[in-house]
Coordinates of C-alpha atoms in Angstrom, one line a residue:
M1 CA 17.2 31.2 7.8
F2 CA 14.0 31.1 9.8
G3 CA 15.9 29.5 12.6
L4 CA 16.8 26.5 10.5
N5 CA 20.2 25.0 9.7
P6 CA 21.5 25.2 6.2
K7 CA 20.3 21.6 5.3
D8 CA 16.8 22.3 6.5
T9 CA 16.7 25.6 4.9
R10 CA 17.5 24.2 1.5
L11 CA 14.9 21.5 2.0
F12 CA 12.3 24.1 3.0
L13 CA 13.1 26.2 -0.1
I14 CA 12.8 23.2 -2.3
V15 CA 9.4 22.4 -1.0
A16 CA 8.4 26.0 -1.3
A17 CA 9.5 26.1 -5.0
M18 CA 7.7 22.9 -5.7
T19 CA 4.5 24.2 -4.1
L20 CA 4.6 27.6 -5.8
L21 CA 5.5 26.2 -9.2
A22 CA 3.1 23.2 -9.1
P23 CA 0.9 24.5 -11.9
F24 CA 3.9 24.3 -14.2
I25 CA 5.5 21.1 -12.9
L26 CA 2.2 19.2 -13.1
N27 CA 1.5 20.3 -16.7
P28 CA 4.4 18.9 -18.7
F29 CA 2.4 18.2 -21.8
P30 CA 0.5 20.7 -24.2
E31 CA -3.3 21.1 -23.5
G32 CA -5.5 18.9 -25.6
T33 CA -3.0 16.2 -26.5
A34 CA -3.5 12.6 -25.5
M35 CA -0.6 12.7 -23.1
A36 CA -2.1 15.7 -21.3
Q37 CA -5.3 14.2 -20.9
M38 CA -3.7 11.3 -19.1
F39 CA -0.7 12.7 -17.2
N40 CA -1.3 16.2 -16.6
A41 CA -2.4 16.9 -13.0
G42 CA -2.3 20.6 -12.8
Y43 CA -5.9 21.3 -12.2
P44 CA -7.2 22.9 -9.0
D45 CA -9.1 19.9 -7.4
L46 CA -6.1 17.6 -7.6
M47 CA -3.4 20.0 -6.6
Q48 CA -5.5 21.0 -3.6
R49 CA -5.6 17.4 -2.5
F50 CA -1.8 17.2 -3.0
V51 CA -1.1 19.8 -0.4
I52 CA -4.0 19.0 1.9
F53 CA -3.1 15.4 2.3
G54 CA 0.5 16.5 2.6
I55 CA -0.5 18.4 5.7
L56 CA -2.3 15.3 7.0
V57 CA 0.6 13.0 6.6
I58 CA 3.1 15.6 8.1
G59 CA 1.0 15.5 11.2
F60 CA 0.8 11.8 11.2
N61 CA 4.6 11.5 10.8
I62 CA 5.1 13.6 13.9
L63 CA 3.4 10.8 15.8
F64 CA 4.4 7.6 14.0
G65 CA 7.7 8.9 12.7
L66 CA 9.1 10.2 16.0
T67 CA 7.4 8.1 18.6
G68 CA 6.8 4.8 16.7
Y69 CA 3.1 4.8 17.8
L70 CA 1.1 3.6 14.9
S71 CA -2.4 5.0 14.7
F72 CA -5.1 3.2 12.7
G73 CA -7.7 5.8 13.5
H74 CA -6.3 9.1 12.3
A75 CA -9.1 9.6 9.8
A76 CA -11.5 10.2 12.8
F77 CA -9.7 13.6 13.3
L78 CA -9.9 14.4 9.6
G79 CA -13.7 13.8 9.6
V80 CA -14.2 15.7 12.8
G81 CA -12.4 18.7 11.4
S82 CA -14.5 18.5 8.2
Y83 CA -17.8 18.5 10.0
A84 CA -16.7 21.3 12.3
A85 CA -15.7 23.5 9.3
V86 CA -19.1 22.8 7.6
W87 CA -20.9 23.8 10.6
V88 CA -19.2 27.1 10.8
F89 CA -20.2 27.8 7.1
K90 CA -23.7 26.9 8.0
L91 CA -24.1 29.0 11.1
V92 CA -21.4 31.8 11.1
G93 CA -20.3 32.7 7.5
M94 CA -18.5 31.6 4.4
N95 CA -14.9 32.9 5.4
V96 CA -12.6 30.0 5.7
V97 CA -10.5 31.3 8.6
P98 CA -13.0 30.7 11.5
A99 CA -13.8 27.4 10.0
I100 CA -10.1 26.3 9.8
L101 CA -9.4 27.4 13.3
L102 CA -12.5 25.7 14.8
S103 CA -11.6 22.5 12.9
M104 CA -8.2 22.5 14.6
V105 CA -9.6 23.2 18.0
V106 CA -12.3 20.4 17.9
A107 CA -9.9 17.8 16.4
G108 CA -7.3 18.7 19.0
L109 CA -9.8 18.2 21.9
F110 CA -11.1 14.9 20.3
A111 CA -7.4 13.8 19.9
L112 CA -6.8 14.7 23.6
L113 CA -9.8 12.4 24.7
I114 CA -8.8 9.5 22.5
G115 CA -5.1 9.9 23.2
Y116 CA -5.6 9.9 26.9
V117 CA -7.3 6.5 26.7
S118 CA -5.3 4.9 23.9
L119 CA -1.8 5.8 25.1
R120 CA -2.4 3.7 28.2
R121 CA -1.3 0.9 26.0
S122 CA 1.4 0.7 23.4
G123 CA 2.3 -1.4 20.3
I124 CA -0.4 -3.3 18.6
Y125 CA -2.9 -2.7 21.5
F126 CA -2.6 1.1 20.9
S127 CA -3.1 0.6 17.3
I128 CA -6.3 -1.5 17.9
L129 CA -7.6 1.0 20.3
T130 CA -7.3 3.9 17.9
L131 CA -8.9 1.7 15.2
A132 CA -11.9 1.0 17.5
F133 CA -12.3 4.7 18.4
A134 CA -12.2 5.6 14.7
Q135 CA -14.8 3.1 13.8
M136 CA -17.1 4.1 16.7
S137 CA -16.7 7.7 15.4
Y138 CA -17.6 6.6 11.9
N139 CA -20.7 4.7 13.0
L140 CA -21.8 7.7 15.2
A141 CA -21.5 10.0 12.2
Y142 CA -23.1 7.5 9.8
S143 CA -26.2 6.6 11.9
V144 CA -26.5 7.7 15.5
L145 CA -25.7 11.4 14.9
G146 CA -26.8 11.5 11.4
N147 CA -30.5 10.7 11.5
P148 CA -32.4 13.3 9.5
A149 CA -35.6 12.6 11.2
S150 CA -34.3 13.4 14.6
N151 CA -33.8 16.8 16.3
F152 CA -30.1 16.0 17.0
N153 CA -28.7 15.5 13.4
L154 CA -25.2 16.7 13.4
T155 CA -23.8 14.8 10.4
N156 CA -26.8 14.1 8.2
G157 CA -25.9 10.4 7.9
E158 CA -24.9 8.9 4.6
T159 CA -25.9 12.0 2.6
G160 CA -23.3 14.1 4.3
L161 CA -23.4 17.5 5.9
Q162 CA -23.8 20.2 3.3
L163 CA -24.8 23.8 2.9
L164 CA -28.4 24.8 2.4
L165 CA -30.2 28.0 1.3
D166 CA -32.0 28.4 4.7
D167 CA -28.8 28.2 6.7
P168 CA -28.7 31.3 9.0
R169 CA -25.1 32.5 8.6
V170 CA -25.2 35.3 11.2
L171 CA -22.0 37.0 9.9
G172 CA -22.7 36.7 6.2
E173 CA -25.4 36.4 3.5
S174 CA -27.3 33.1 3.2
V175 CA -28.3 33.6 -0.3
T176 CA -26.6 35.5 -3.2
A177 CA -28.3 37.9 -5.4
D178 CA -28.9 35.2 -8.1
G179 CA -30.5 33.0 -5.5
S180 CA -27.6 30.5 -5.1
I181 CA -25.5 29.5 -1.9
P182 CA -22.5 31.8 -1.4
V183 CA -19.0 30.3 -2.0
T184 CA -16.3 29.8 0.6
N185 CA -13.8 32.8 0.6
F186 CA -10.6 34.1 2.3
F187 CA -11.7 37.7 3.1
G188 CA -13.4 38.1 -0.1
I189 CA -11.2 35.9 -2.3
A190 CA -13.3 32.9 -3.4
M191 CA -11.6 29.6 -3.1
R192 CA -12.8 28.6 -6.5
D193 CA -11.3 31.7 -8.2
S194 CA -8.7 30.8 -10.8
F195 CA -6.5 32.5 -13.3
N196 CA -5.6 30.7 -16.5
L197 CA -2.1 31.5 -18.2
E198 CA -1.8 30.2 -21.8
I199 CA 1.7 29.8 -23.2
G200 CA 1.9 28.2 -26.6
G201 CA 0.1 24.9 -26.4
W202 CA 0.2 24.8 -22.6
L203 CA -2.5 26.0 -20.2
F204 CA -1.6 26.7 -16.6
T205 CA -4.2 27.2 -13.9
F206 CA -3.4 29.3 -10.8
N207 CA -6.2 28.7 -8.2
A208 CA -6.7 30.7 -5.1
G209 CA -7.8 27.8 -3.0
Y210 CA -4.7 25.8 -3.9
Y211 CA -2.4 28.7 -3.0
L212 CA -4.1 29.2 0.4
A213 CA -3.7 25.5 1.2
G214 CA -0.2 25.5 -0.2
I215 CA 1.0 28.4 2.0
I216 CA -0.6 26.6 5.1
M217 CA 1.1 23.4 4.1
L218 CA 4.5 25.3 4.0
I219 CA 3.7 26.8 7.5
S220 CA 2.8 23.3 8.7
F221 CA 6.0 21.8 7.2
Y222 CA 8.1 24.6 8.8
I223 CA 6.5 23.7 12.2
S224 CA 7.3 20.1 11.7
I225 CA 11.0 20.9 11.0
R226 CA 11.1 22.8 14.2
I227 CA 9.5 20.0 16.1
F228 CA 11.9 17.4 14.7
R229 CA 15.1 19.5 15.6
S230 CA 13.7 20.6 19.1
P231 CA 14.4 19.1 22.5
F232 CA 10.8 17.9 22.4
G233 CA 11.5 16.1 19.2
M234 CA 14.5 14.5 20.8
M235 CA 12.4 13.2 23.6
L236 CA 10.0 11.8 21.2
R237 CA 12.9 9.9 19.5
A238 CA 13.8 8.6 22.9
V239 CA 10.3 7.2 23.2
K240 CA 10.8 5.4 19.9
S241 CA 14.3 4.2 20.7
N242 CA 13.7 2.7 24.0
Q243 CA 10.7 3.8 26.0
Q244 CA 11.3 1.5 28.9
R245 CA 14.9 2.8 29.5
M246 CA 13.5 6.3 29.4
N247 CA 11.1 5.5 32.1
Y248 CA 13.8 4.0 34.1
T249 CA 15.6 7.4 34.1
G250 CA 12.6 9.0 36.0
L251 CA 11.2 10.7 32.9
S252 CA 7.5 9.9 32.2
S253 CA 6.9 9.4 28.5
R254 CA 3.2 9.8 28.7
P255 CA 3.1 13.7 28.5
Y256 CA 5.3 13.5 25.4
T257 CA 3.4 11.0 23.6
L258 CA 0.1 12.6 24.4
A259 CA 1.4 16.0 23.3
A260 CA 2.6 14.3 20.0
F261 CA -0.8 12.6 19.5
V262 CA -2.7 15.8 20.0
I263 CA -0.4 17.8 17.6
S264 CA -1.0 15.1 15.0
G265 CA -4.7 15.3 15.5
I266 CA -4.6 19.1 15.1
Y267 CA -2.9 18.6 11.7
A268 CA -5.5 16.1 10.7
G269 CA -8.2 18.5 11.7
L270 CA -6.5 21.3 9.8
A271 CA -6.6 19.1 6.7
G272 CA -10.2 18.3 7.3
G273 CA -11.1 21.9 7.6
L274 CA -9.2 22.7 4.3
L275 CA -11.1 19.9 2.5
S276 CA -14.4 21.4 3.5
S277 CA -13.1 24.9 2.7
M278 CA -12.4 23.8 -0.8
D279 CA -15.6 21.8 -1.1
P280 CA -18.1 22.6 1.8
L281 CA -19.4 19.0 2.1
A282 CA -18.5 16.6 4.9
G283 CA -19.3 12.7 4.9
A284 CA -18.8 9.9 7.2
E285 CA -16.6 8.1 4.5
R286 CA -13.7 10.4 5.6
M287 CA -13.7 8.7 9.0
H288 CA -13.7 5.0 7.7
W289 CA -10.9 2.7 8.6
T290 CA -9.8 2.5 5.0
A291 CA -9.2 6.2 5.1
S292 CA -6.9 5.8 8.1
G293 CA -5.1 2.9 6.3
E294 CA -4.4 5.2 3.3
I295 CA -2.8 7.8 5.6
V296 CA -0.5 5.0 6.9
I297 CA 0.3 3.9 3.3
M298 CA 1.1 7.5 2.2
A299 CA 3.5 7.9 5.3
I300 CA 5.3 4.6 4.6
L301 CA 5.5 5.4 0.8
G302 CA 7.3 8.6 1.4
G303 CA 9.5 7.5 4.2
V304 CA 8.5 7.3 7.9
G305 CA 10.5 9.6 10.2
T306 CA 11.8 11.8 7.4
L307 CA 10.9 15.5 6.9
I308 CA 9.9 15.5 3.2
G309 CA 8.7 11.9 3.1
P310 CA 5.0 12.7 4.0
I311 CA 4.8 15.3 1.2
L312 CA 6.2 12.8 -1.4
G313 CA 4.0 10.0 -0.2
A314 CA 0.9 11.9 -0.3
G315 CA 1.7 13.3 -3.9
F316 CA 2.7 9.7 -5.1
N317 CA -0.6 8.2 -3.8
E318 CA -2.9 10.9 -5.1
Y319 CA -1.2 11.3 -8.4
F320 CA -1.2 7.6 -9.4
K321 CA -4.7 7.1 -8.0
N322 CA -5.9 9.9 -10.5
I323 CA -3.9 8.5 -13.4
L324 CA -4.7 5.0 -13.0
S325 CA -8.4 5.6 -12.5
K326 CA -8.6 7.6 -15.8
I327 CA -7.4 4.7 -17.9
N328 CA -10.4 2.9 -19.1
D329 CA -11.0 0.3 -21.8
E330 CA -11.4 3.0 -24.5
V331 CA -8.0 4.5 -23.7
L332 CA -6.4 1.0 -23.7
H333 CA -7.8 0.3 -27.1
Q334 CA -6.4 3.7 -28.3
W335 CA -2.9 2.8 -27.0
L336 CA -2.8 -0.7 -28.4
S337 CA -4.5 -0.1 -31.7
F338 CA -1.3 -0.9 -33.5
M339 CA -1.8 -4.6 -32.6
P340 CA -3.8 -7.2 -34.5
D341 CA -7.4 -7.1 -33.2
G342 CA -7.2 -10.5 -31.4
L343 CA -4.1 -9.6 -29.6
E344 CA -5.5 -6.1 -28.8
N345 CA -8.5 -7.5 -27.2
A346 CA -6.5 -10.0 -25.2
F347 CA -4.2 -7.4 -23.7
V348 CA -7.2 -5.0 -23.0
G349 CA -8.9 -7.9 -21.3
V350 CA -5.9 -8.4 -19.0
L351 CA -5.1 -4.7 -18.3
H352 CA -8.7 -4.1 -17.6
F353 CA -8.2 -5.5 -14.1
F354 CA -5.3 -3.1 -13.3
V355 CA -6.7 0.3 -14.4
G356 CA -10.1 2.1 -14.3
K357 CA -12.2 0.6 -11.7
G358 CA -9.3 -1.7 -10.8
W359 CA -6.8 1.0 -10.0
H360 CA -6.6 -0.2 -6.5
L361 CA -4.7 -3.3 -7.7
S362 CA -2.1 -1.3 -9.5
L363 CA -1.6 1.1 -6.7
G364 CA -1.2 -1.9 -4.3
L365 CA 1.4 -3.4 -6.7
L366 CA 3.4 0.0 -6.7
F367 CA 3.2 0.1 -2.9
M368 CA 4.6 -3.5 -2.7
M369 CA 7.4 -2.4 -5.1
V370 CA 8.3 0.5 -3.0
I371 CA 8.3 -1.6 0.2
I372 CA 10.4 -4.4 -1.3
F373 CA 13.0 -2.3 -3.2
L374 CA 12.9 1.0 -1.1
P375 CA 12.1 0.0 2.5
G376 CA 12.9 3.5 3.5
G377 CA 10.3 4.9 1.1
L378 CA 10.7 7.4 -1.7
V379 CA 13.2 9.4 0.3
E380 CA 15.6 6.3 0.3
G381 CA 15.3 6.3 -3.4
G382 CA 16.4 9.9 -3.6
Q383 CA 19.2 9.2 -1.2
R384 CA 20.4 6.4 -3.4
L385 CA 20.4 8.5 -6.4
A386 CA 22.2 11.3 -4.5
R387 CA 24.9 8.9 -3.3
L388 CA 25.3 7.5 -6.9
F389 CA 26.0 11.0 -8.2
R390 CA 28.2 12.0 -5.4
R391 CA 30.4 8.9 -5.7
R392 CA 34.0 10.0 -5.6
R393 CA 35.6 10.2 -9.0
P394 CA 39.4 9.6 -9.4
S395 CA 41.3 12.8 -8.8
D396 CA 43.4 14.4 -11.5
D397 CA 46.6 13.2 -9.8
D398 CA 45.4 9.7 -9.6
S399 CA 44.4 9.8 -13.3
Q400 CA 47.8 11.1 -14.3
K401 CA 49.5 8.4 -12.2
S402 CA 47.4 5.6 -13.7
A403 CA 48.1 7.1 -17.3
Q404 CA 51.9 7.1 -16.9
S405 CA 53.6 4.3 -18.6
T406 CA 56.3 2.4 -16.8
P407 CA 59.6 2.9 -18.7
A408 CA 61.2 -0.2 -20.2
E409 CA 64.3 -1.5 -18.3

């Protein structure tokens, strides 16, 4: 199916089903209940982040998972794509298609420039070079190219690039009839448009922006499968396995690694363009080194070099980040109200450092547990469960033989 082998076809259909049914899967508890407030994640903003960051990590996995080149500066392409998309909204129109296409082109060219220089080195030296380029890009966006007082203000500094009422928009209206800024759309379908379906106590939201991003993620996932199974993918695996031996055969690895770097950068630019399409605002914080580190963490969480790992890692990271940050002291007191007051306050005082504003600590502990117990990421956990259920049971003949009693002599 679609040129994929049966195993990859099943995997693609599973991801497609999870994407299409996400509003149901992510709302397991009835609306209005305490469990729903804490654990339901089926609202548009979060679902959009699930699939957009899935695209980002899928692209990163093509570079890191296949070639072994670890980039600590991939957030630069995410930020460049975001800025390019917002400029399209400001100057051209609010249709997301030109914005997404330009974000991919600009990020790809930027990746070509950085990759051409960085790939002259390998290992930790390559990683440090990409980190340096990303921080240079961040500082340029934050200050040099973002001074509102200058005539060359491309990024608007720490405030971030955003839409204004006086933007020209040559192919669309600059101001709506009610005097507001027009919304981003896909040929007339607004990205914020949603349809609510209420079944019993459950409320399911189907958002246009999410499904556009979800379809693009499925296309990106399909392309990544084809890359993994192609001769090009085999060459990238050869680079990761033994690049020096590959060079000894007369094959230059540079064109292959540069191509992988550019493809990965295009994926990141696509993710940046989608982020701006859902919320037309671009800031320098998307290019910070911490954002690049988060991309690496999501890839490792899911499983480096696996097909579905990037999607699982991105979903795991965004879901628990959302859940843990919502648990504040008031919620903790509600949960522990059955305890005596002194003991309740003591537990809340300890847990306070792990949730709410301290969610980073809990997420770090979850990350450590995955690395310690599942070095291959969440995919390895799934493989262990599958092997457990597929463990060969005794056949009927063996059971009968063991059940037969030996006659007395």
